[in-house]
């Protein structure tokens, strides 16, 4: 088992080096006292003891929020490979622990994945991967080539953004969730315009043209991925975030910022699933994916939509993104939603789990660990009771520092810290006795 000392030594060295690097980058230094000790906010660190007990030790790491010390300078990416000498090979693997229940996934960007140490940790801990951005339409659509090809109905795609990630999955026997085919966001406006125009006076392409572009887009993505990396993608997020009750669309659909809705009309979701079924490998599962699924109006609209597509035979699962807070939603509401989705008989995947914690005190890290533990306890019970066929849990990011949530200020939503050490949240996922369940 992991020795607390080993972890402590590695951590001290890592933070020393990190301190040097951050100082070099942004000219900080005021957080160090004359003894060379850091005065930053203490962080909780749970390390596995020699036996099965859990030790909670308190670190004294510096705050890593570069904006605290240099508000005018953009944050620079800190390269962990300079100062992490190895990942801890003795911590248990989450994917191994949960293998009889569901796969455990990670959403990651290419840059992070190709960092040796992060790659090693991913191989150790996860058996499912989602590209954070690299398989979205804005990454795959090639406007210049599309315009040169000269056809109004068929875009040209490029896959250099995600090739290495797919290859990583092949090499390491990791399966991928294909994220995402049809989405109002991260799809360039020119894709919806006549002659793929990006001028301000561009006009929408017709419904008929957009249906063909959609079909061709889905076909080309699936053909490339399934031919070049056969068997790697096991699930596709066919449509992402199409429901937004109150936005003015029919049946609770998102309308105001959805060019798919505006060009094709409310049946664009059904059409997307029809095309996806036509071109997907038979064993690939087709998902509708959305956030805040536990809000009652949204849940109802999603259920109506997926039941309709289910009757058409074109959907296999519901993705609950699950970007949640420390107290909201209540686990009762969350569990109730899974149960209701489970009643459809469709698979359920928790596709983008993170917990929006804005504090890094030891106490709050433990509370976060508890929330993760209760979530996994809930998932397990729902599976054990046959109430929901939950087949994957994916966390949306590897380290707190890489989380998308940091755009609104520093957040601590994930399972590992910047130097790839486990947080209590990690031990919560493993149902460790040292993390309280309540
Ligand atoms: O993690 C993604 C982040 O890097 C992008 O800036 C952002 C832009 O839309 O998308 C993030 O991922 C989103 C995912 O694709 C869909 N659900 C919400 C996720 C967080 O915004």
Tab-separated table of C-alpha atoms in Angstrom, residues 64-421:
chain	number	residue	atom	x	y	z
A	64	UNK	CA	-1.737	28.366	-7.104
A	65	UNK	CA	-4.081	31.013	-8.377
A	66	UNK	CA	-1.752	33.031	-10.575
A	67	UNK	CA	-4.339	35.771	-10.869
A	68	UNK	CA	-3.942	36.502	-7.140
A	69	UNK	CA	-0.416	37.703	-7.655
A	70	UNK	CA	-0.399	38.945	-11.212
A	71	UNK	CA	-3.876	40.067	-12.137
A	72	UNK	CA	-2.897	41.514	-15.473
A	73	UNK	CA	-1.013	38.494	-16.707
A	74	UNK	CA	-2.796	35.554	-18.341
A	75	UNK	CA	-2.414	32.276	-16.473
A	76	UNK	CA	0.357	30.145	-17.956
A	77	UNK	CA	0.058	26.409	-18.165
A	78	UNK	CA	2.360	24.796	-15.652
A	79	UNK	CA	4.007	21.737	-17.115
A	80	UNK	CA	3.705	18.991	-14.574
A	81	UNK	CA	6.251	16.800	-16.352
A	82	UNK	CA	9.057	19.086	-15.127
A	83	UNK	CA	8.510	18.219	-11.533
A	84	UNK	CA	6.550	15.002	-11.164
A	85	UNK	CA	8.966	12.136	-11.029
A	86	UNK	CA	6.389	9.362	-11.149
A	87	UNK	CA	2.773	8.672	-10.536
A	88	UNK	CA	1.899	6.646	-7.506
A	89	UNK	CA	1.609	3.100	-8.748
A	90	UNK	CA	0.232	1.781	-5.508
A	91	UNK	CA	-3.080	3.570	-5.326
A	92	UNK	CA	-6.073	1.431	-6.235
A	93	UNK	CA	-7.595	1.777	-9.679
A	94	UNK	CA	-11.112	3.194	-9.843
A	95	UNK	CA	-11.901	1.380	-13.069
A	96	UNK	CA	-10.783	-1.884	-11.519
A	97	UNK	CA	-12.790	-1.238	-8.350
A	98	UNK	CA	-16.025	-0.547	-10.274
A	99	UNK	CA	-15.506	-3.030	-13.099
A	100	UNK	CA	-18.561	-5.109	-12.252
A	101	UNK	CA	-20.803	-2.036	-12.299
A	102	UNK	CA	-19.791	0.560	-14.889
A	103	UNK	CA	-16.776	1.882	-16.727
A	104	UNK	CA	-14.996	4.884	-15.245
A	105	UNK	CA	-14.287	7.653	-17.698
A	106	UNK	CA	-12.177	10.757	-17.944
A	107	UNK	CA	-12.701	13.827	-20.086
A	108	UNK	CA	-9.320	15.106	-21.118
A	109	UNK	CA	-7.729	17.487	-23.594
A	110	UNK	CA	-5.037	16.396	-26.020
A	111	UNK	CA	-2.357	18.487	-24.325
A	112	UNK	CA	-3.039	16.869	-20.968
A	113	UNK	CA	-3.227	13.378	-22.376
A	114	UNK	CA	0.127	13.626	-24.115
A	115	UNK	CA	1.804	14.673	-20.872
A	116	UNK	CA	3.531	11.413	-19.863
A	117	UNK	CA	2.542	11.462	-16.227
A	118	UNK	CA	-1.064	12.375	-16.815
A	119	UNK	CA	-1.181	9.674	-19.503
A	120	UNK	CA	0.167	7.128	-17.027
A	121	UNK	CA	-2.388	8.102	-14.412
A	122	UNK	CA	-5.172	7.856	-16.970
A	123	UNK	CA	-4.072	4.348	-18.002
A	124	UNK	CA	-4.033	3.319	-14.362
A	125	UNK	CA	-7.400	4.780	-13.356
A	126	UNK	CA	-9.773	4.925	-16.341
A	127	UNK	CA	-11.189	2.611	-18.982
A	128	UNK	CA	-13.270	5.172	-20.833
A	129	UNK	CA	-12.268	8.516	-22.316
A	130	UNK	CA	-14.026	11.562	-23.694
A	131	UNK	CA	-12.268	14.238	-25.721
A	132	UNK	CA	-12.810	17.522	-23.890
A	133	UNK	CA	-12.973	19.513	-27.126
A	134	UNK	CA	-11.165	17.625	-29.866
A	135	UNK	CA	-14.096	15.776	-31.393
A	136	UNK	CA	-16.546	18.652	-31.443
A	137	UNK	CA	-17.743	20.111	-34.747
A	138	UNK	CA	-15.544	23.227	-34.457
A	139	UNK	CA	-12.506	20.945	-34.195
A	140	UNK	CA	-13.446	18.695	-37.111
A	141	UNK	CA	-15.005	21.029	-39.679
A	142	UNK	CA	-12.526	22.363	-42.223
A	143	UNK	CA	-14.023	25.505	-43.766
A	144	UNK	CA	-11.391	26.094	-46.436
A	145	UNK	CA	-11.517	22.539	-47.693
A	146	UNK	CA	-15.316	22.592	-47.515
A	147	UNK	CA	-15.505	25.732	-49.620
A	148	UNK	CA	-12.962	24.395	-52.120
A	149	UNK	CA	-14.877	21.142	-52.469
A	150	UNK	CA	-17.700	23.254	-53.854
A	151	UNK	CA	-20.698	21.268	-52.687
A	152	UNK	CA	-23.448	22.874	-50.660
A	153	UNK	CA	-24.448	19.662	-48.943
A	154	UNK	CA	-21.272	17.924	-47.841
A	155	UNK	CA	-18.650	19.443	-45.531
A	156	UNK	CA	-15.018	18.332	-45.459
A	157	UNK	CA	-13.596	17.231	-42.129
A	158	UNK	CA	-10.134	16.917	-40.603
A	159	UNK	CA	-9.228	14.735	-37.665
A	160	UNK	CA	-5.793	15.895	-36.584
A	161	UNK	CA	-7.311	17.244	-33.351
A	162	UNK	CA	-8.385	13.817	-32.124
A	163	UNK	CA	-6.203	11.295	-33.990
A	164	UNK	CA	-3.616	10.937	-31.240
A	165	UNK	CA	-6.299	10.610	-28.606
A	166	UNK	CA	-8.027	7.817	-30.478
A	167	UNK	CA	-4.658	6.124	-31.002
A	168	UNK	CA	-3.939	6.423	-27.262
A	169	UNK	CA	-7.182	4.559	-26.637
A	170	UNK	CA	-6.253	1.844	-29.131
A	171	UNK	CA	-2.797	1.444	-27.584
A	172	UNK	CA	-4.095	1.248	-24.042
A	173	UNK	CA	-7.333	-0.635	-24.437
A	174	UNK	CA	-9.469	2.321	-23.416
A	175	UNK	CA	-12.882	2.879	-24.992
A	176	UNK	CA	-14.079	6.277	-26.085
A	177	UNK	CA	-17.339	8.209	-25.813
A	178	UNK	CA	-17.709	10.177	-29.042
A	179	UNK	CA	-18.514	13.727	-27.908
A	180	UNK	CA	-20.383	15.312	-29.636
A	181	UNK	CA	-22.062	15.212	-33.040
A	182	UNK	CA	-24.941	17.707	-33.048
A	183	UNK	CA	-24.689	20.653	-30.674
A	184	UNK	CA	-25.733	24.309	-30.823
A	185	UNK	CA	-22.419	25.289	-29.210
A	186	UNK	CA	-18.905	24.833	-30.638
A	187	UNK	CA	-20.333	24.478	-34.122
A	188	UNK	CA	-19.275	27.384	-36.331
A	189	UNK	CA	-22.015	29.677	-37.673
A	190	UNK	CA	-20.729	29.349	-41.248
A	191	UNK	CA	-21.793	25.707	-41.227
A	192	UNK	CA	-25.446	26.857	-41.197
A	193	UNK	CA	-25.119	29.445	-43.957
A	194	UNK	CA	-25.559	29.373	-47.711
A	195	UNK	CA	-22.195	28.819	-49.386
A	196	UNK	CA	-20.684	28.371	-45.910
A	197	UNK	CA	-20.460	32.135	-45.692
A	198	UNK	CA	-18.943	33.760	-42.653
A	199	UNK	CA	-19.947	37.265	-43.651
A	200	UNK	CA	-22.283	39.292	-41.430
A	201	UNK	CA	-24.974	39.323	-44.137
A	202	UNK	CA	-24.857	35.519	-44.585
A	203	UNK	CA	-28.239	33.806	-44.916
A	204	UNK	CA	-29.288	30.463	-43.515
A	205	UNK	CA	-29.073	27.436	-45.752
A	206	UNK	CA	-32.455	25.790	-46.381
A	207	UNK	CA	-33.862	23.000	-44.190
A	208	UNK	CA	-33.223	20.510	-46.992
A	209	UNK	CA	-29.589	21.548	-47.338
A	210	UNK	CA	-29.065	21.486	-43.570
A	211	UNK	CA	-30.523	18.000	-43.296
A	212	UNK	CA	-28.047	16.818	-45.915
A	213	UNK	CA	-25.165	18.602	-44.213
A	214	UNK	CA	-26.161	16.994	-40.924
A	215	UNK	CA	-26.398	13.538	-42.437
A	216	UNK	CA	-23.078	13.905	-44.217
A	217	UNK	CA	-21.367	15.276	-41.128
A	218	UNK	CA	-22.533	12.348	-38.994
A	219	UNK	CA	-21.648	9.866	-41.735
A	220	UNK	CA	-18.154	11.269	-42.242
A	221	UNK	CA	-17.297	11.341	-38.539
A	222	UNK	CA	-18.525	7.804	-37.993
A	223	UNK	CA	-16.940	6.415	-41.150
A	224	UNK	CA	-13.549	7.892	-40.330
A	225	UNK	CA	-13.501	6.899	-36.676
A	226	UNK	CA	-14.932	3.431	-37.206
A	227	UNK	CA	-12.631	2.649	-40.110
A	228	UNK	CA	-9.426	4.101	-38.709
A	229	UNK	CA	-9.923	3.044	-35.100
A	230	UNK	CA	-12.370	0.142	-35.249
A	231	UNK	CA	-14.085	-0.769	-32.003
A	232	UNK	CA	-12.783	2.193	-29.999
A	233	UNK	CA	-15.860	4.417	-29.797
A	234	UNK	CA	-18.576	2.617	-27.868
A	235	UNK	CA	-21.028	5.478	-27.415
A	236	UNK	CA	-21.889	8.653	-29.296
A	237	UNK	CA	-23.392	11.800	-27.832
A	238	UNK	CA	-25.553	12.227	-30.895
A	239	UNK	CA	-27.311	15.366	-29.693
A	240	UNK	CA	-26.135	17.577	-26.862
A	241	UNK	CA	-28.188	20.090	-24.854
A	242	UNK	CA	-31.229	20.494	-27.125
A	243	UNK	CA	-33.691	20.995	-24.261
A	244	UNK	CA	-34.050	24.367	-22.536
A	245	UNK	CA	-37.601	24.842	-21.239
A	246	UNK	CA	-38.701	28.454	-21.459
A	247	UNK	CA	-36.431	29.257	-24.382
A	248	UNK	CA	-39.356	29.326	-26.791
A	249	UNK	CA	-38.826	26.123	-28.730
A	250	UNK	CA	-41.532	23.506	-29.206
A	251	UNK	CA	-41.849	20.934	-26.427
A	252	UNK	CA	-39.287	22.678	-24.242
A	253	UNK	CA	-36.608	22.809	-26.895
A	254	UNK	CA	-33.739	25.259	-27.011
A	255	UNK	CA	-34.358	27.775	-29.767
A	256	UNK	CA	-32.766	31.177	-29.273
A	257	UNK	CA	-29.136	30.106	-29.658
A	258	UNK	CA	-29.636	26.873	-31.592
A	259	UNK	CA	-28.990	27.274	-35.292
A	260	UNK	CA	-29.918	23.611	-35.695
A	261	UNK	CA	-33.406	24.406	-34.407
A	262	UNK	CA	-33.627	27.601	-36.426
A	263	UNK	CA	-32.572	26.054	-39.736
A	264	UNK	CA	-34.164	22.598	-39.553
A	265	UNK	CA	-36.952	22.945	-37.001
A	266	UNK	CA	-37.863	20.948	-33.893
A	267	UNK	CA	-37.437	17.564	-35.553
A	268	UNK	CA	-33.672	18.077	-35.953
A	269	UNK	CA	-33.040	15.837	-32.938
A	270	UNK	CA	-35.039	12.952	-34.367
A	271	UNK	CA	-33.288	13.363	-37.708
A	272	UNK	CA	-29.864	13.345	-36.047
A	273	UNK	CA	-30.646	10.066	-34.302
A	274	UNK	CA	-32.054	8.588	-37.508
A	275	UNK	CA	-28.803	9.376	-39.361
A	276	UNK	CA	-26.657	8.266	-36.448
A	277	UNK	CA	-28.387	4.886	-36.342
A	278	UNK	CA	-27.938	4.527	-40.089
A	279	UNK	CA	-24.144	4.954	-39.963
A	280	UNK	CA	-23.132	3.768	-36.474
A	281	UNK	CA	-21.625	0.356	-35.946
A	282	UNK	CA	-24.354	-1.919	-34.600
A	283	UNK	CA	-22.684	-2.247	-31.212
A	284	UNK	CA	-22.261	1.511	-30.712
A	285	UNK	CA	-24.716	3.131	-28.304
A	286	UNK	CA	-26.466	6.364	-29.204
A	287	UNK	CA	-27.014	8.929	-26.435
A	288	UNK	CA	-28.936	12.109	-25.811
A	289	UNK	CA	-26.786	14.198	-23.421
A	290	UNK	CA	-27.771	17.232	-21.329
A	291	UNK	CA	-27.038	19.204	-18.140
A	292	UNK	CA	-29.329	20.031	-15.168
A	293	UNK	CA	-31.390	16.991	-16.040
A	294	UNK	CA	-32.679	16.856	-12.458
A	295	UNK	CA	-34.691	20.098	-12.874
A	296	UNK	CA	-38.291	18.923	-13.200
A	297	UNK	CA	-39.342	20.815	-16.374
A	298	UNK	CA	-36.153	19.783	-18.122
A	299	UNK	CA	-36.425	16.188	-16.975
A	300	UNK	CA	-39.990	15.973	-18.280
A	301	UNK	CA	-39.083	17.483	-21.659
A	302	UNK	CA	-36.088	15.147	-21.985
A	303	UNK	CA	-38.244	12.133	-21.138
A	304	UNK	CA	-40.813	13.111	-23.777
A	305	UNK	CA	-38.090	13.563	-26.368
A	306	UNK	CA	-36.174	10.367	-25.691
A	307	UNK	CA	-39.330	8.269	-25.466
A	308	UNK	CA	-40.316	9.487	-28.928
A	309	UNK	CA	-36.885	8.595	-30.337
A	310	UNK	CA	-36.936	5.314	-28.485
A	311	UNK	CA	-40.203	4.426	-30.234
A	312	UNK	CA	-38.377	5.053	-33.507
A	313	UNK	CA	-35.669	2.636	-32.389
A	314	UNK	CA	-32.873	5.162	-32.672
A	315	UNK	CA	-31.637	5.817	-29.123
A	316	UNK	CA	-29.883	3.657	-26.536
A	317	UNK	CA	-29.148	5.961	-23.653
A	318	UNK	CA	-29.457	9.191	-21.724
A	319	UNK	CA	-26.359	11.108	-20.682
A	320	UNK	CA	-26.697	13.058	-17.449
A	321	UNK	CA	-23.824	15.530	-17.534
A	322	UNK	CA	-23.912	16.197	-13.760
A	323	UNK	CA	-21.981	19.424	-13.299
A	324	UNK	CA	-23.290	19.722	-9.775
A	325	UNK	CA	-22.743	21.813	-6.665
A	326	UNK	CA	-21.903	20.830	-3.102
A	327	UNK	CA	-25.523	20.990	-1.961
A	328	UNK	CA	-27.528	21.342	-5.142
A	329	UNK	CA	-29.144	19.312	-6.515
A	330	UNK	CA	-30.181	17.327	-3.479
A	331	UNK	CA	-29.275	13.698	-3.830
A	332	UNK	CA	-32.973	12.918	-3.531
A	333	UNK	CA	-33.763	14.920	-6.673
A	334	UNK	CA	-30.751	13.547	-8.460
A	335	UNK	CA	-31.574	9.953	-7.580
A	336	UNK	CA	-35.207	10.446	-8.518
A	337	UNK	CA	-34.129	11.641	-11.955
A	338	UNK	CA	-31.915	8.607	-12.519
A	339	UNK	CA	-34.795	6.395	-11.432
A	340	UNK	CA	-37.208	8.107	-13.831
A	341	UNK	CA	-34.720	7.878	-16.683
A	342	UNK	CA	-34.141	4.260	-15.700
A	343	UNK	CA	-37.844	3.533	-16.197
A	344	UNK	CA	-37.386	4.165	-19.928
A	345	UNK	CA	-35.242	1.043	-20.083
A	346	UNK	CA	-32.479	3.076	-21.738
A	347	UNK	CA	-28.893	2.998	-20.541
A	348	UNK	CA	-27.826	5.843	-18.303
A	349	UNK	CA	-24.362	7.345	-18.281
A	350	UNK	CA	-23.116	10.070	-15.977
A	351	UNK	CA	-21.140	11.835	-18.663
A	352	UNK	CA	-19.533	14.953	-17.157
A	353	UNK	CA	-19.362	14.673	-13.380
A	354	UNK	CA	-17.716	17.407	-11.315
A	355	UNK	CA	-18.568	19.195	-8.074
A	356	UNK	CA	-18.297	22.962	-8.055
A	357	UNK	CA	-16.342	23.455	-4.817
A	358	UNK	CA	-14.826	26.907	-4.385
A	359	UNK	CA	-12.805	26.263	-1.239
A	360	UNK	CA	-9.674	24.235	-0.605
A	361	UNK	CA	-9.865	23.811	3.142
A	362	UNK	CA	-9.311	20.372	4.598
A	363	UNK	CA	-12.879	20.369	5.908
A	364	UNK	CA	-14.391	21.179	2.536
A	365	UNK	CA	-12.229	18.635	0.726
A	366	UNK	CA	-13.583	15.999	3.085
A	367	UNK	CA	-17.146	17.166	2.478
A	368	UNK	CA	-16.481	16.906	-1.235
A	369	UNK	CA	-15.165	13.380	-0.656
A	370	UNK	CA	-18.399	12.581	1.150
A	371	UNK	CA	-20.500	13.911	-1.714
A	372	UNK	CA	-18.572	11.820	-4.225
A	373	UNK	CA	-18.940	8.783	-1.986
A	374	UNK	CA	-22.680	9.284	-1.635
A	375	UNK	CA	-23.054	9.700	-5.369
A	376	UNK	CA	-21.285	6.423	-6.055
A	377	UNK	CA	-23.230	4.772	-3.232
A	378	UNK	CA	-26.402	5.957	-4.977
A	379	UNK	CA	-25.247	4.713	-8.383
A	380	UNK	CA	-24.394	1.347	-6.886
A	381	UNK	CA	-27.748	0.977	-5.125
A	382	UNK	CA	-29.690	1.894	-8.251
A	383	UNK	CA	-27.804	-0.737	-10.216
A	384	UNK	CA	-28.087	-3.351	-7.438
A	385	UNK	CA	-31.848	-2.781	-7.217
A	386	UNK	CA	-32.250	-3.029	-10.976
A	387	UNK	CA	-33.684	0.485	-11.071
A	388	UNK	CA	-31.255	1.942	-13.575
A	389	UNK	CA	-28.864	0.468	-16.093
A	390	UNK	CA	-25.941	2.812	-15.355
A	391	UNK	CA	-23.081	1.851	-17.641
A	392	UNK	CA	-20.490	4.626	-17.302
A	393	UNK	CA	-19.456	7.377	-14.899
A	394	UNK	CA	-17.162	10.002	-16.436
A	395	UNK	CA	-15.455	12.805	-14.505
A	396	UNK	CA	-15.045	16.030	-16.462
A	397	UNK	CA	-11.319	16.602	-16.048
A	398	UNK	CA	-8.310	15.039	-14.358
A	399	UNK	CA	-6.986	17.733	-12.029
A	400	UNK	CA	-8.627	20.686	-10.324
A	401	UNK	CA	-6.261	23.006	-12.156
A	402	UNK	CA	-7.430	21.789	-15.555
A	403	UNK	CA	-11.150	22.120	-14.817
A	404	UNK	CA	-13.350	24.198	-17.106
A	405	UNK	CA	-14.959	25.608	-13.947
A	406	UNK	CA	-11.903	27.763	-13.222
A	407	UNK	CA	-13.166	30.275	-15.758
A	408	UNK	CA	-15.305	31.697	-12.932
A	409	UNK	CA	-12.521	31.743	-10.330
A	410	UNK	CA	-10.526	28.965	-8.729
A	411	UNK	CA	-12.466	25.763	-8.215
A	412	UNK	CA	-11.654	22.333	-6.723
A	413	UNK	CA	-14.149	20.002	-8.420
A	414	UNK	CA	-12.175	16.867	-9.288
A	415	UNK	CA	-10.335	13.857	-7.891
A	416	UNK	CA	-6.662	14.834	-8.275
A	417	UNK	CA	-4.666	17.961	-7.497
A	418	UNK	CA	-2.167	19.687	-9.747
A	419	UNK	CA	0.660	17.285	-8.930
A	420	UNK	CA	-1.606	14.325	-9.586
A	421	UNK	CA	-2.090	13.378	-5.974
